[in-house]
Coordinates of C-alpha atoms and ligand atoms in Angstrom, one line a residue:
Chain Z
X86 CA -35.0 24.3 -46.3
X87 CA -38.7 23.9 -45.6
X88 CA -39.7 21.3 -43.1
X89 CA -41.4 19.5 -45.9
X90 CA -38.3 18.9 -48.0
X91 CA -35.9 18.3 -45.2
X92 CA -34.8 14.7 -44.7
X93 CA -35.1 13.8 -41.0
X94 CA -31.7 13.3 -39.5
X95 CA -32.5 9.9 -38.0
X96 CA -33.6 8.4 -41.4
X97 CA -30.9 6.1 -42.8
X98 CA -29.9 6.8 -46.4
X99 CA -31.7 4.6 -48.9
X100 CA -29.4 1.7 -49.8
X101 CA -29.6 0.9 -53.5
X102 CA -29.7 -2.8 -54.3
X103 CA -26.6 -4.0 -55.9
X104 CA -26.9 -4.4 -59.7
X105 CA -26.5 -7.9 -61.1
X106 CA -25.1 -9.1 -64.4
X107 CA -27.6 -11.1 -66.5
X108 CA -27.9 -12.4 -70.0
X109 CA -31.1 -12.1 -71.9
X110 CA -31.7 -14.1 -75.1
X111 CA -33.8 -11.8 -77.3
X112 CA -34.8 -12.4 -80.9
X113 CA -32.1 -14.9 -81.3
X114 CA -29.3 -12.8 -79.8
X115 CA -27.7 -12.7 -76.4
X116 CA -27.6 -9.4 -74.6
X117 CA -25.5 -8.8 -71.5
X118 CA -26.8 -6.3 -69.0
X119 CA -25.9 -5.2 -65.5
X120 CA -29.1 -4.1 -63.9
X121 CA -30.9 -3.6 -60.6
X122 CA -33.3 -6.5 -59.7
X123 CA -36.4 -4.2 -59.8
X124 CA -36.0 -3.7 -63.6
X125 CA -39.0 -5.2 -65.3
X126 CA -38.5 -7.1 -68.5
X127 CA -40.4 -4.2 -70.2
X128 CA -38.0 -1.6 -68.9
X129 CA -35.0 -3.7 -69.8
X130 CA -36.2 -3.9 -73.4
X131 CA -37.1 -0.3 -73.8
X132 CA -34.6 1.6 -71.6
X133 CA -31.5 -0.6 -71.8
X134 CA -31.8 -2.4 -75.1
X135 CA -33.5 0.2 -77.3
X136 CA -36.2 -2.3 -78.3
X137 CA -38.9 0.2 -78.1
X138 CA -41.4 -1.7 -80.3
X139 CA -42.8 -3.2 -77.1
X140 CA -45.0 -0.5 -75.5
X141 CA -45.9 0.5 -72.0
X142 CA -49.5 1.2 -71.4
X143 CA -50.8 0.6 -67.9
X144 CA -47.7 -1.0 -66.3
X145 CA -50.0 -3.2 -64.3
X146 CA -50.9 -6.2 -66.4
X147 CA -54.2 -4.8 -67.5
X148 CA -53.8 -3.6 -71.1
X149 CA -51.5 -6.0 -73.0
X150 CA -49.5 -3.3 -74.8
X151 CA -46.3 -4.8 -73.3
X152 CA -47.0 -8.4 -74.6
X153 CA -43.9 -10.4 -75.7
X154 CA -43.4 -14.1 -76.3
X155 CA -41.3 -16.1 -73.8
X156 CA -40.5 -19.6 -74.9
X157 CA -43.3 -19.2 -77.4
X158 CA -45.8 -18.1 -74.8
X159 CA -47.3 -14.6 -74.6
X160 CA -46.8 -12.8 -71.3
X161 CA -47.1 -9.2 -70.0
X162 CA -43.5 -7.9 -69.8
X163 CA -44.5 -5.2 -67.3
X164 CA -45.2 -7.8 -64.6
X165 CA -42.0 -9.8 -65.0
X166 CA -38.6 -8.9 -63.7
X167 CA -35.7 -9.1 -66.2
X168 CA -33.7 -11.2 -63.7
X169 CA -36.5 -13.8 -63.8
X170 CA -36.0 -14.3 -67.6
X171 CA -32.4 -15.5 -67.7
X172 CA -32.1 -18.5 -70.0
X173 CA -35.5 -17.9 -71.6
X174 CA -36.1 -17.4 -75.3
X175 CA -37.6 -13.9 -75.6
X176 CA -39.3 -12.7 -78.8
X177 CA -40.5 -9.1 -79.3
X178 CA -42.2 -7.5 -82.2
X179 CA -38.8 -6.6 -83.6
X180 CA -38.1 -10.3 -83.9
X181 CA -41.4 -11.2 -85.7
X182 CA -40.7 -9.7 -89.1
X183 CA -38.6 -7.2 -90.9
X184 CA -39.6 -4.2 -93.0
X185 CA -38.7 -6.1 -96.2
X186 CA -40.3 -9.3 -95.0
X187 CA -43.3 -8.7 -92.9
X188 CA -44.7 -11.4 -90.6
X189 CA -48.1 -12.6 -91.9
X190 CA -49.9 -11.0 -89.0
X191 CA -48.2 -7.7 -89.7
X192 CA -49.3 -7.9 -93.3
X193 CA -52.8 -8.8 -92.3
X194 CA -53.0 -5.9 -89.8
X195 CA -52.0 -3.5 -92.6
X196 CA -54.4 -5.1 -95.2
X197 CA -57.4 -4.9 -92.8
X198 CA -56.6 -1.5 -91.2
X199 CA -56.4 -3.2 -87.8
X200 CA -55.2 -0.1 -86.0
X201 CA -55.7 3.6 -85.7
X202 CA -53.0 5.2 -83.5
X203 CA -51.0 1.9 -83.5
X204 CA -50.0 2.0 -79.9
X205 CA -51.5 -1.3 -78.9
X206 CA -50.5 -3.0 -82.2
X207 CA -47.1 -4.6 -81.3
X208 CA -48.9 -6.1 -78.2
X209 CA -51.8 -7.2 -80.3
X210 CA -49.6 -8.9 -82.9
X211 CA -47.4 -10.7 -80.3
X212 CA -50.5 -11.8 -78.5
X213 CA -52.0 -13.1 -81.7
X214 CA -48.9 -15.0 -82.4
X215 CA -49.2 -16.5 -78.9
X216 CA -52.8 -17.4 -79.6
X217 CA -51.7 -19.2 -82.8
X218 CA -49.0 -21.1 -80.9
X219 CA -51.6 -22.2 -78.3
X220 CA -53.8 -23.6 -81.1
X221 CA -57.0 -23.3 -78.9
X222 CA -59.0 -20.6 -80.7
X223 CA -60.7 -21.4 -83.9
X224 CA -64.0 -19.4 -84.1
X225 CA -64.4 -15.7 -84.0
X226 CA -65.9 -15.9 -80.4
X227 CA -62.9 -18.0 -79.3
X228 CA -60.5 -15.5 -80.8
X229 CA -62.3 -12.6 -79.2
X230 CA -62.2 -14.3 -75.8
X231 CA -58.5 -15.3 -76.1
X232 CA -57.5 -11.8 -77.3
X233 CA -59.3 -10.1 -74.4
X234 CA -55.9 -9.5 -72.6
X235 CA -55.2 -6.8 -75.2
X236 CA -57.1 -3.5 -74.9
X237 CA -57.3 -1.1 -77.9
X238 CA -58.1 2.4 -76.9
X239 CA -59.0 3.3 -80.5
X240 CA -61.5 0.4 -80.6
X241 CA -60.0 -1.2 -83.7
X242 CA -61.3 -4.6 -82.4
X243 CA -63.4 -5.7 -85.4
X244 CA -60.5 -5.2 -87.9
X245 CA -58.0 -6.8 -85.5
X246 CA -60.4 -9.8 -85.3
X247 CA -60.6 -10.0 -89.1
X248 CA -56.8 -9.8 -89.5
X249 CA -56.3 -12.6 -87.0
X250 CA -59.0 -14.8 -88.5
X251 CA -57.4 -14.4 -91.9
X252 CA -54.0 -15.6 -90.7
X253 CA -55.7 -18.4 -88.7
X254 CA -57.6 -19.5 -91.8
X255 CA -54.4 -19.6 -93.9
X256 CA -52.7 -21.6 -91.2
X257 CA -55.5 -24.2 -91.3
X258 CA -54.8 -24.8 -95.0
X259 CA -51.2 -25.5 -94.1
X260 CA -50.0 -28.0 -91.5
X261 CA -49.2 -25.9 -88.5
X262 CA -52.6 -25.7 -86.8
X263 CA -53.3 -29.3 -85.9
X264 CA -54.6 -29.2 -82.3
X265 CA -57.7 -30.9 -80.9
X266 CA -61.0 -29.1 -81.4
X267 CA -62.4 -27.0 -78.6
X268 CA -64.5 -29.0 -76.1
X269 CA -68.2 -28.7 -76.7
X270 CA -68.9 -27.4 -73.1
X271 CA -68.6 -23.6 -73.0
X272 CA -65.4 -23.1 -71.2
X273 CA -64.8 -19.4 -71.2
X274 CA -67.2 -17.2 -69.4
X275 CA -69.7 -19.4 -67.5
X276 CA -73.2 -18.6 -68.7
X277 CA -74.0 -19.7 -72.2
X278 CA -75.6 -17.0 -74.3
X279 CA -78.9 -18.9 -74.7
X280 CA -79.3 -19.0 -70.9
X281 CA -78.9 -15.2 -70.3
X282 CA -82.7 -14.8 -69.9
X283 CA -84.0 -14.3 -66.4
X284 CA -84.6 -17.7 -64.8
X285 CA -85.1 -16.8 -61.2
X286 CA -87.9 -14.4 -60.4
X287 CA -87.3 -12.8 -57.0
X288 CA -89.5 -14.2 -54.3
Chain D
X81 CA -40.7 -0.1 -56.0
X82 CA -38.4 -0.4 -53.0
X83 CA -34.9 -1.7 -53.2
X84 CA -34.5 -5.5 -53.0
X85 CA -32.2 -8.4 -53.9
X86 CA -33.1 -11.4 -56.0
X87 CA -31.9 -15.0 -55.9
X88 CA -33.1 -17.9 -58.0
X89 CA -33.4 -20.8 -55.5
X90 CA -31.9 -24.1 -56.8
X91 CA -34.0 -26.4 -54.6
X92 CA -37.0 -26.4 -52.1
X93 CA -34.7 -26.7 -49.0
X94 CA -32.5 -23.9 -50.2
X95 CA -35.6 -21.7 -50.9
X96 CA -36.9 -22.2 -47.4
X97 CA -33.5 -21.5 -45.9
X98 CA -33.2 -18.3 -47.9
X99 CA -36.6 -17.3 -46.6
X100 CA -35.7 -18.0 -43.0
X101 CA -32.3 -16.2 -43.4
X102 CA -33.7 -12.9 -44.8
X103 CA -36.1 -10.6 -42.9
X104 CA -38.7 -9.4 -45.3
X105 CA -38.1 -12.2 -47.9
X106 CA -40.8 -13.2 -50.3
X107 CA -41.2 -16.1 -52.8
X108 CA -42.0 -15.1 -56.3
X109 CA -43.9 -17.3 -58.7
X110 CA -45.2 -15.6 -61.9
X111 CA -45.0 -12.2 -60.2
X112 CA -48.3 -11.1 -61.6
X113 CA -49.7 -10.1 -58.2
X114 CA -46.5 -9.5 -56.2
X115 CA -44.9 -7.2 -58.7
X116 CA -48.1 -5.3 -59.1
X117 CA -48.3 -4.8 -55.3
X118 CA -44.6 -3.8 -55.2
X119 CA -45.2 -1.1 -57.8
X120 CA -47.9 0.2 -55.6
X121 CA -45.7 0.0 -52.5
X122 CA -48.3 -2.2 -50.8
X123 CA -45.8 -5.0 -50.8
X124 CA -42.2 -4.1 -49.8
X125 CA -40.1 -7.3 -49.7
X126 CA -36.3 -6.8 -49.2
X127 CA -35.4 -10.1 -50.9
X128 CA -37.1 -12.1 -53.6
X129 CA -36.7 -15.8 -54.0
X130 CA -37.3 -17.1 -57.5
X131 CA -38.9 -20.6 -57.6
X132 CA -38.6 -21.4 -61.3
X133 CA -35.6 -23.8 -60.9
X134 CA -37.3 -25.9 -58.2
X135 CA -38.6 -28.4 -60.7
X136 CA -42.1 -28.1 -59.3
X137 CA -44.0 -27.5 -62.6
X138 CA -45.1 -31.1 -63.3
X139 CA -48.7 -32.3 -63.4
X140 CA -48.8 -36.0 -62.5
X141 CA -51.3 -38.8 -61.9
X142 CA -51.3 -40.1 -58.3
X143 CA -51.5 -43.8 -57.3
X144 CA -55.0 -43.3 -55.8
X145 CA -56.3 -42.0 -59.1
X146 CA -56.0 -38.3 -58.2
X147 CA -53.8 -35.7 -59.8
X148 CA -50.9 -33.6 -58.4
X149 CA -50.4 -30.1 -59.7
X150 CA -46.9 -28.7 -59.1
X151 CA -47.0 -25.3 -57.4
X152 CA -45.0 -23.8 -60.2
X153 CA -47.2 -25.2 -63.0
X154 CA -48.7 -22.2 -64.7
X155 CA -52.5 -21.5 -64.6
X156 CA -52.5 -21.9 -68.5
X157 CA -50.7 -25.2 -68.5
X158 CA -53.0 -26.5 -65.8
X159 CA -56.2 -25.4 -67.5
X160 CA -55.1 -26.9 -70.8
X161 CA -53.5 -30.1 -69.4
X162 CA -55.2 -33.1 -71.1
X163 CA -55.9 -34.8 -67.7
X164 CA -57.4 -31.6 -66.2
X165 CA -59.5 -31.0 -69.3
X166 CA -60.8 -34.5 -69.2
X167 CA -61.2 -35.3 -65.5
X168 CA -61.4 -31.9 -63.8
X169 CA -63.1 -29.7 -66.4
X170 CA -64.6 -27.6 -63.6
X171 CA -61.0 -26.5 -62.7
X172 CA -60.2 -25.9 -66.3
X173 CA -63.3 -23.7 -66.7
X174 CA -62.6 -21.7 -63.6
X175 CA -59.0 -21.0 -64.5
X176 CA -60.0 -19.9 -68.0
X177 CA -62.7 -17.6 -66.6
X178 CA -59.9 -15.6 -64.8
X179 CA -57.4 -13.0 -65.9
X180 CA -56.1 -13.0 -69.5
X181 CA -54.2 -15.5 -71.6
X182 CA -50.9 -13.5 -70.9
X183 CA -51.5 -13.5 -67.2
X184 CA -52.4 -17.2 -67.1
X185 CA -49.2 -18.0 -68.9
X186 CA -47.2 -16.3 -66.1
X187 CA -49.4 -17.0 -63.0
X188 CA -48.5 -20.2 -61.1
X189 CA -50.9 -22.5 -59.2
X190 CA -49.1 -21.7 -55.9
X191 CA -49.2 -18.0 -56.5
X192 CA -52.9 -18.1 -57.4
X193 CA -53.7 -19.4 -53.9
X194 CA -51.7 -16.6 -52.4
X195 CA -53.0 -13.6 -54.4
X196 CA -54.2 -10.8 -52.3
X197 CA -57.6 -9.0 -52.3
X198 CA -58.5 -6.5 -55.0
X199 CA -60.2 -4.2 -52.4
X200 CA -59.4 -0.7 -53.8
X201 CA -58.5 0.7 -50.3
X202 CA -56.0 -2.1 -49.8
X203 CA -54.2 -0.8 -52.9
X204 CA -54.4 2.9 -51.9
X205 CA -51.8 3.8 -49.4
X206 CA -53.6 7.1 -48.6
X207 CA -56.6 5.3 -47.0
X208 CA -56.9 3.3 -43.7
X209 CA -57.0 -0.5 -44.2
X210 CA -56.7 -3.1 -41.5
X211 CA -55.4 -5.7 -43.9
X212 CA -52.5 -3.5 -45.1
X213 CA -51.9 -1.8 -41.8
X214 CA -53.5 -3.6 -38.8
X215 CA -55.4 -1.3 -36.5
X216 CA -55.8 1.6 -39.0
X217 CA -59.5 0.9 -39.7
X218 CA -61.5 -0.4 -42.7
X219 CA -62.3 2.2 -45.3
X220 CA -64.7 -0.2 -47.2
X221 CA -67.2 -0.4 -44.4
X222 CA -69.2 2.8 -44.9
X223 CA -67.2 3.5 -48.1
X224 CA -67.5 2.1 -51.6
X225 CA -68.0 -1.6 -51.3
X226 CA -69.6 -2.8 -54.4
X227 CA -67.0 -5.6 -54.9
X228 CA -66.9 -6.6 -51.2
X229 CA -68.0 -9.6 -49.2
X230 CA -71.5 -10.6 -48.0
X231 CA -70.6 -13.8 -46.1
X232 CA -68.2 -14.4 -43.2
X233 CA -67.2 -10.7 -42.8
X234 CA -66.0 -9.1 -39.6
X235 CA -66.1 -5.5 -38.3
X236 CA -62.5 -5.2 -39.3
X237 CA -62.5 -6.3 -42.9
X238 CA -65.0 -7.1 -45.6
X239 CA -62.6 -8.0 -48.4
X240 CA -63.0 -10.9 -50.8
X241 CA -60.5 -13.5 -52.0
X242 CA -60.4 -12.8 -55.8
X243 CA -59.4 -16.1 -57.2
X244 CA -61.5 -18.2 -59.6
X245 CA -59.2 -21.2 -59.6
X246 CA -59.5 -21.5 -55.8
X247 CA -63.3 -21.7 -56.0
X248 CA -63.0 -24.8 -58.1
X249 CA -60.3 -26.2 -55.9
X250 CA -62.6 -25.7 -52.8
X251 CA -65.4 -27.6 -54.6
X252 CA -63.1 -30.4 -55.6
X253 CA -61.6 -30.8 -52.1
X254 CA -58.0 -30.3 -53.1
X255 CA -55.2 -30.6 -50.6
X256 CA -52.3 -28.1 -50.3
X257 CA -48.8 -29.5 -50.0
X258 CA -46.4 -27.3 -48.1
X259 CA -42.7 -27.4 -47.2
X260 CA -41.4 -25.2 -44.4
X261 CA -38.6 -24.7 -41.8
X262 CA -40.2 -27.5 -39.7
X263 CA -40.7 -29.9 -42.5
X264 CA -43.6 -30.9 -44.8
X265 CA -47.3 -30.9 -44.1
X266 CA -50.6 -30.9 -46.0
X267 CA -53.5 -28.5 -45.5
X268 CA -57.1 -29.4 -46.6
X269 CA -58.2 -26.7 -48.9
X270 CA -61.1 -25.7 -46.6
X271 CA -58.5 -24.8 -43.9
X272 CA -56.0 -23.0 -46.2
X273 CA -57.8 -19.6 -46.6
X274 CA -59.3 -18.0 -43.5
X275 CA -61.9 -15.5 -42.5
X276 CA -60.8 -12.0 -41.5
X277 CA -62.0 -12.0 -37.8
X278 CA -59.8 -9.7 -35.8
X279 CA -56.7 -10.4 -37.8
X280 CA -57.5 -9.5 -41.4
X281 CA -53.9 -9.0 -42.3
X282 CA -53.6 -12.8 -42.4
X283 CA -55.2 -14.2 -45.6
X284 CA -54.4 -17.9 -44.9
X285 CA -52.9 -20.4 -42.5
X286 CA -49.5 -20.7 -44.1
X287 CA -46.7 -20.2 -41.6
X288 CA -43.7 -17.8 -42.1
X289 CA -41.2 -19.4 -44.5
X290 CA -43.6 -22.1 -45.7
X291 CA -43.6 -22.8 -49.4
X292 CA -46.4 -24.3 -51.3
X293 CA -45.0 -27.2 -53.3
X294 CA -48.2 -28.6 -54.9
X295 CA -51.9 -29.3 -54.9
X296 CA -53.4 -32.8 -54.8
X297 CA -56.8 -33.4 -56.4
X298 CA -58.8 -36.4 -55.2
X299 CA -59.9 -39.0 -57.9
X300 CA -63.5 -37.7 -57.9
X301 CA -63.6 -35.0 -60.6
X302 CA -67.3 -34.5 -61.2
X303 CA -66.6 -34.4 -65.0
X304 CA -70.1 -35.3 -66.0
X305 CA -72.1 -32.5 -64.2
X306 CA -70.4 -29.3 -63.4
X307 CA -70.6 -25.6 -64.0
X308 CA -68.4 -22.6 -63.2
X309 CA -70.6 -19.6 -63.5
X310 CA -68.9 -16.3 -63.2
X311 CA -70.8 -13.0 -63.1
X312 CA -68.9 -9.8 -63.6
X313 CA -69.1 -6.3 -65.0
X314 CA -68.0 -7.4 -68.5
X315 CA -67.9 -11.0 -69.8
X316 CA -64.1 -11.2 -70.1
X317 CA -61.0 -10.1 -68.2
X318 CA -62.8 -8.9 -65.0
X319 CA -62.9 -10.2 -61.5
X320 CA -66.0 -12.0 -60.3
X321 CA -68.8 -10.1 -58.5
X322 CA -70.2 -13.5 -57.8
X323 CA -69.0 -16.9 -59.1
X324 CA -70.3 -20.4 -58.4
X325 CA -68.6 -23.7 -58.8
X326 CA -71.3 -26.4 -58.9
X327 CA -70.6 -30.1 -59.2
X328 CA -73.1 -33.0 -59.1
X329 CA -73.3 -36.7 -59.5
X330 CA -76.7 -38.0 -60.6
X331 CA -78.4 -41.4 -60.6
X332 CA -81.2 -40.8 -63.0
X333 CA -82.7 -37.6 -61.7
X334 CA -81.6 -38.1 -58.2
X335 CA -78.5 -36.2 -56.8
X336 CA -76.1 -38.6 -55.2
X337 CA -73.2 -36.2 -54.6
X338 CA -73.0 -32.5 -54.6
X339 CA -70.4 -29.7 -54.2
X340 CA -71.1 -26.0 -54.1
X341 CA -68.6 -23.2 -53.6
X342 CA -68.8 -19.5 -54.3
X343 CA -66.3 -16.8 -55.2
X344 CA -66.4 -13.0 -54.9
X345 CA -68.6 -13.3 -51.7
X346 CA -66.1 -13.9 -48.9
X347 CA -62.6 -13.6 -47.5
X348 CA -62.1 -17.2 -48.7
X349 CA -63.6 -19.4 -51.4
X350 CA -67.0 -20.1 -49.8
X351 CA -67.9 -23.7 -49.7
X352 CA -71.2 -24.6 -48.1
X353 CA -71.5 -28.2 -46.9
X354 CA -74.9 -27.6 -45.3
X355 CA -76.3 -26.5 -48.6
X356 CA -74.6 -29.5 -50.3
X357 CA -76.4 -31.8 -47.8
X358 CA -79.7 -30.3 -48.8
X359 CA -79.0 -31.4 -52.4
X360 CA -78.0 -35.0 -51.8
X361 CA -80.8 -37.6 -52.1
X362 CA -83.1 -35.0 -53.7
X363 CA -84.4 -34.8 -57.3
X364 CA -82.5 -32.4 -59.5
X365 CA -85.2 -29.8 -59.8
X366 CA -85.2 -26.1 -59.6
X367 CA -87.0 -26.4 -56.2
X368 CA -84.2 -28.4 -54.8
X369 CA -81.6 -25.9 -56.1
X370 CA -83.6 -23.0 -54.6
X371 CA -83.6 -24.6 -51.2
X372 CA -79.8 -25.0 -51.4
X373 CA -79.3 -21.4 -52.6
X374 CA -81.5 -20.1 -49.8
X375 CA -79.3 -21.9 -47.3
X376 CA -76.1 -20.4 -48.7
X377 CA -77.3 -16.8 -48.4
X378 CA -79.1 -17.4 -45.1
X379 CA -76.6 -15.4 -43.1
X380 CA -75.5 -13.0 -45.8
X381 CA -75.1 -9.3 -45.0
X382 CA -74.8 -6.4 -47.4
X383 CA -72.8 -3.2 -46.7
X384 CA -74.7 -0.8 -49.0
X385 CA -73.2 -0.9 -52.5
X386 CA -72.9 -4.6 -52.5
X387 CA -76.4 -5.5 -51.3
X388 CA -77.3 -6.7 -54.8
X389 CA -74.8 -9.5 -54.4
X390 CA -77.1 -11.4 -52.0
X391 CA -79.9 -11.8 -54.6
X392 CA -77.3 -12.3 -57.4
X393 CA -75.6 -15.1 -55.5
X394 CA -78.9 -16.8 -54.8
X395 CA -79.9 -16.8 -58.5
X396 CA -76.4 -17.7 -59.7
X397 CA -76.4 -20.8 -57.5
X398 CA -79.7 -22.0 -58.9
X399 CA -78.5 -21.4 -62.5
X400 CA -75.1 -23.0 -62.0
X401 CA -76.8 -26.1 -60.4
X402 CA -79.2 -26.2 -63.3
X403 CA -76.4 -26.0 -65.9
X404 CA -74.5 -28.8 -64.1
X405 CA -77.6 -31.0 -63.9
X406 CA -78.5 -30.5 -67.5
X407 CA -75.1 -31.5 -68.8
X408 CA -74.8 -34.9 -70.5
X409 CA -78.3 -35.7 -69.5
X410 CA -81.1 -37.0 -71.7
X411 CA -83.4 -34.6 -70.0
X412 CA -87.0 -34.6 -69.3
X413 CA -86.7 -30.8 -69.5
X414 CA -90.3 -30.6 -68.3
X415 CA -89.1 -31.7 -64.9
X416 CA -87.4 -28.4 -64.6
X417 CA -90.0 -26.2 -66.3
X418 CA -92.9 -27.6 -64.3
X419 CA -91.2 -26.8 -61.0
X420 CA -91.0 -23.1 -61.9
X421 CA -93.3 -21.0 -59.8
Ligands
LIG33 C1 -55.1 -7.4 -64.6 C2 -55.3 -8.7 -63.8 C3 -56.5 -9.4 -63.8 C4 -56.7 -10.6 -63.1 N1 -57.9 -11.2 -63.2 C5 -58.1 -12.3 -62.4 C6 -59.3 -13.0 -62.4 O1 -60.3 -12.6 -63.1 N2 -59.4 -14.1 -61.7 C7 -58.4 -14.6 -61.0 O2 -58.6 -15.6 -60.3 N3 -57.2 -14.0 -60.9 C8 -57.0 -12.9 -61.6 N4 -55.8 -12.2 -61.6 C9 -54.9 -12.6 -60.5 C10 -53.9 -13.7 -61.0 O3 -54.6 -14.9 -61.1 C11 -52.9 -13.8 -59.9 O4 -52.1 -12.6 -59.9 C12 -51.9 -15.0 -60.1 O5 -52.6 -16.2 -60.0 C13 -50.8 -15.0 -59.0 O6 -49.9 -16.0 -59.3 P1 -48.3 -15.7 -59.5 O7 -47.6 -16.9 -59.7 O8 -48.1 -14.6 -60.5 O9 -48.1 -15.1 -58.1 P2 -46.9 -14.0 -57.6 O10 -47.3 -12.7 -57.9 O11 -45.6 -14.5 -58.0 O12 -47.1 -14.3 -56.0 C14 -48.2 -13.9 -55.3 C15 -48.0 -14.2 -53.8 O13 -47.8 -15.6 -53.6 C16 -46.6 -15.9 -53.0 N5 -46.2 -17.1 -53.5 C17 -46.0 -17.4 -54.9 N6 -45.7 -18.7 -55.0 C18 -45.7 -19.3 -53.8 C19 -45.4 -20.6 -53.3 N7 -45.1 -21.6 -54.2 N8 -45.5 -20.8 -52.0 C20 -45.8 -19.8 -51.1 N9 -46.0 -18.5 -51.5 C21 -46.0 -18.3 -52.9 C22 -45.7 -14.7 -53.2 O14 -44.8 -14.5 -52.2 C23 -46.7 -13.5 -53.3 O15 -47.0 -13.1 -52.0 C24 -55.6 -11.0 -62.3 C25 -54.4 -10.4 -62.2 C26 -54.2 -9.2 -62.9 C27 -52.9 -8.5 -62.9
LIG34 S1 -62.2 -4.5 -46.6 FE1 -60.3 -5.3 -45.7 S2 -58.8 -4.9 -47.3 FE2 -60.6 -3.5 -47.8 S3 -60.2 -1.6 -46.6 FE3 -61.3 -2.9 -45.3 S4 -59.7 -3.9 -44.1 FE4 -58.7 -3.1 -45.9
LIG35 S1 -48.2 -2.3 -69.9 FE1 -48.2 -4.4 -69.4 S2 -50.2 -4.9 -69.5 FE2 -50.4 -2.7 -69.7
LIG36 S1 -54.8 1.3 -82.4 FE1 -54.8 2.9 -80.9 S2 -54.9 1.7 -79.1 FE2 -55.2 0.2 -80.5

């Protein structure tokens, strides 16, 4: 063996963490798993439960492809451990609609061509459902800001926005969106657009 | 990721005991920073202690009129809590300027304080870094340091603390509540994070085994005149290059109380009380704001790629103070315009 591949004699063998039994409640069903604690929720879904609708992009919380809903709130499943989600109500894209009976967001994404390759789409749709549950975004600018956790490599942003605005609009006719209006003070990014001009000439 | 075990702690005492009993144990809140660092092998805990069952996620009004944020309250629930929105909108705004909706739903208030620097060398095991490996050197000094600190640096580390929330907490004079092997204590926010000095591996003054249980906000919320101005490479979902939390109380056009803290410029949220003192008692004019801004950047030092931050910080301070002063004010806007040079 070359010195590079040889394991030094004094190094102890790597001890594997014991697996532990957990129950995950996903899309209305209990799933029993025996897994190592390092398994992320994303890997548990994809590798152990064949729920491959949830996608892995960056694996570091930066792209949103892995977005799922936990107790109605959108999270990045790549930065959560499966063992941390016992007892939670997890919803993935597989639980949002069926092929025969599409979720309104799924239908709107199709109607408005809100994707090209489709890789980011499950994450976009779960995130949009989370946004609707939050009830904070009403205007296009607010939806853009509150969808910024989902990156689309194909740049389908404008159609994604149109699709979400349509579903939001339909909601407003119904009863579900009833939250307080956004505060007048710009809360998202600091500088108001009108103030972007140079105010401070260098001395 | 390295091998580790996981327990969900049932209570605060049990969590602290678990931590003392296991060498290499770490608490885990939302996991958004810790799991990321574990994937990079920068953090290698042998045992994780889950905190979700501790019942520390409440946000409650205090008898003195202040507000207590449970350490396990999520950043999103905090930013959108009716009392925070109404009485501490600066905090709300700072939280919402950070990360993404998904991350804010996971991130806890305690974990936010404890998040580690985004210095690229800290993340890269192939490069020397005194924070990750004491004594190995600092790759950012003389390297790429566009995102690095300009205030309070040392020859051993020029990393910044990346939090937005903490900049608002510094300005609002929060208190950190802690439980540890030797009982409970409180830490003024100013004393929680530290400067790198010769021990840059220490981000803060928390002792081994200590658990953050909550944050107390004093009654004064500066809800009438505030601004959180965050400047970054894109206007959403990016860390601050420079951010400013400005809060004022005004009597007519006279400043009666002022708070000023910066993010993205130092190893800790950078509050400057000397600059605040230059504001109090003065008219709310651009000239006044400029004097305070000059004071803040007085001792600033660039390291090459981040030289621009000094001027950026100076201008951002003036703009944030101006935004704060102009809020809710029937303004004689000429007072501002006339004082421009
Ligand atoms: C892609 C991305 C972008 C981001 N952008 C921003 C941004 O723009 N602005 C910003 O401010 N932040 C940003 N963040 C950082 C985010 O805010 C932090 O990761 C988050 O606040 C950490 O909280 P957590 O509960 O997930 O901490 P964890 O990851 O669970 O823990 C972090 C550390 O805190 C310790 N800890 C946790 N809870 C406690 C406690 N109660 N007592 C003692 N120790 C504890 C853990 O042991 C660990 O060392 C971003 C993160 C990502 C991944
Ligand atoms: S700035 Fe600090 S964290 Fe970055 S390389 Fe230097 S020592 Fe490490
Ligand atoms: S895969 Fe989780 S955010 Fe990119
Ligand atoms: S449709 Fe291809 S990444 Fe969004």
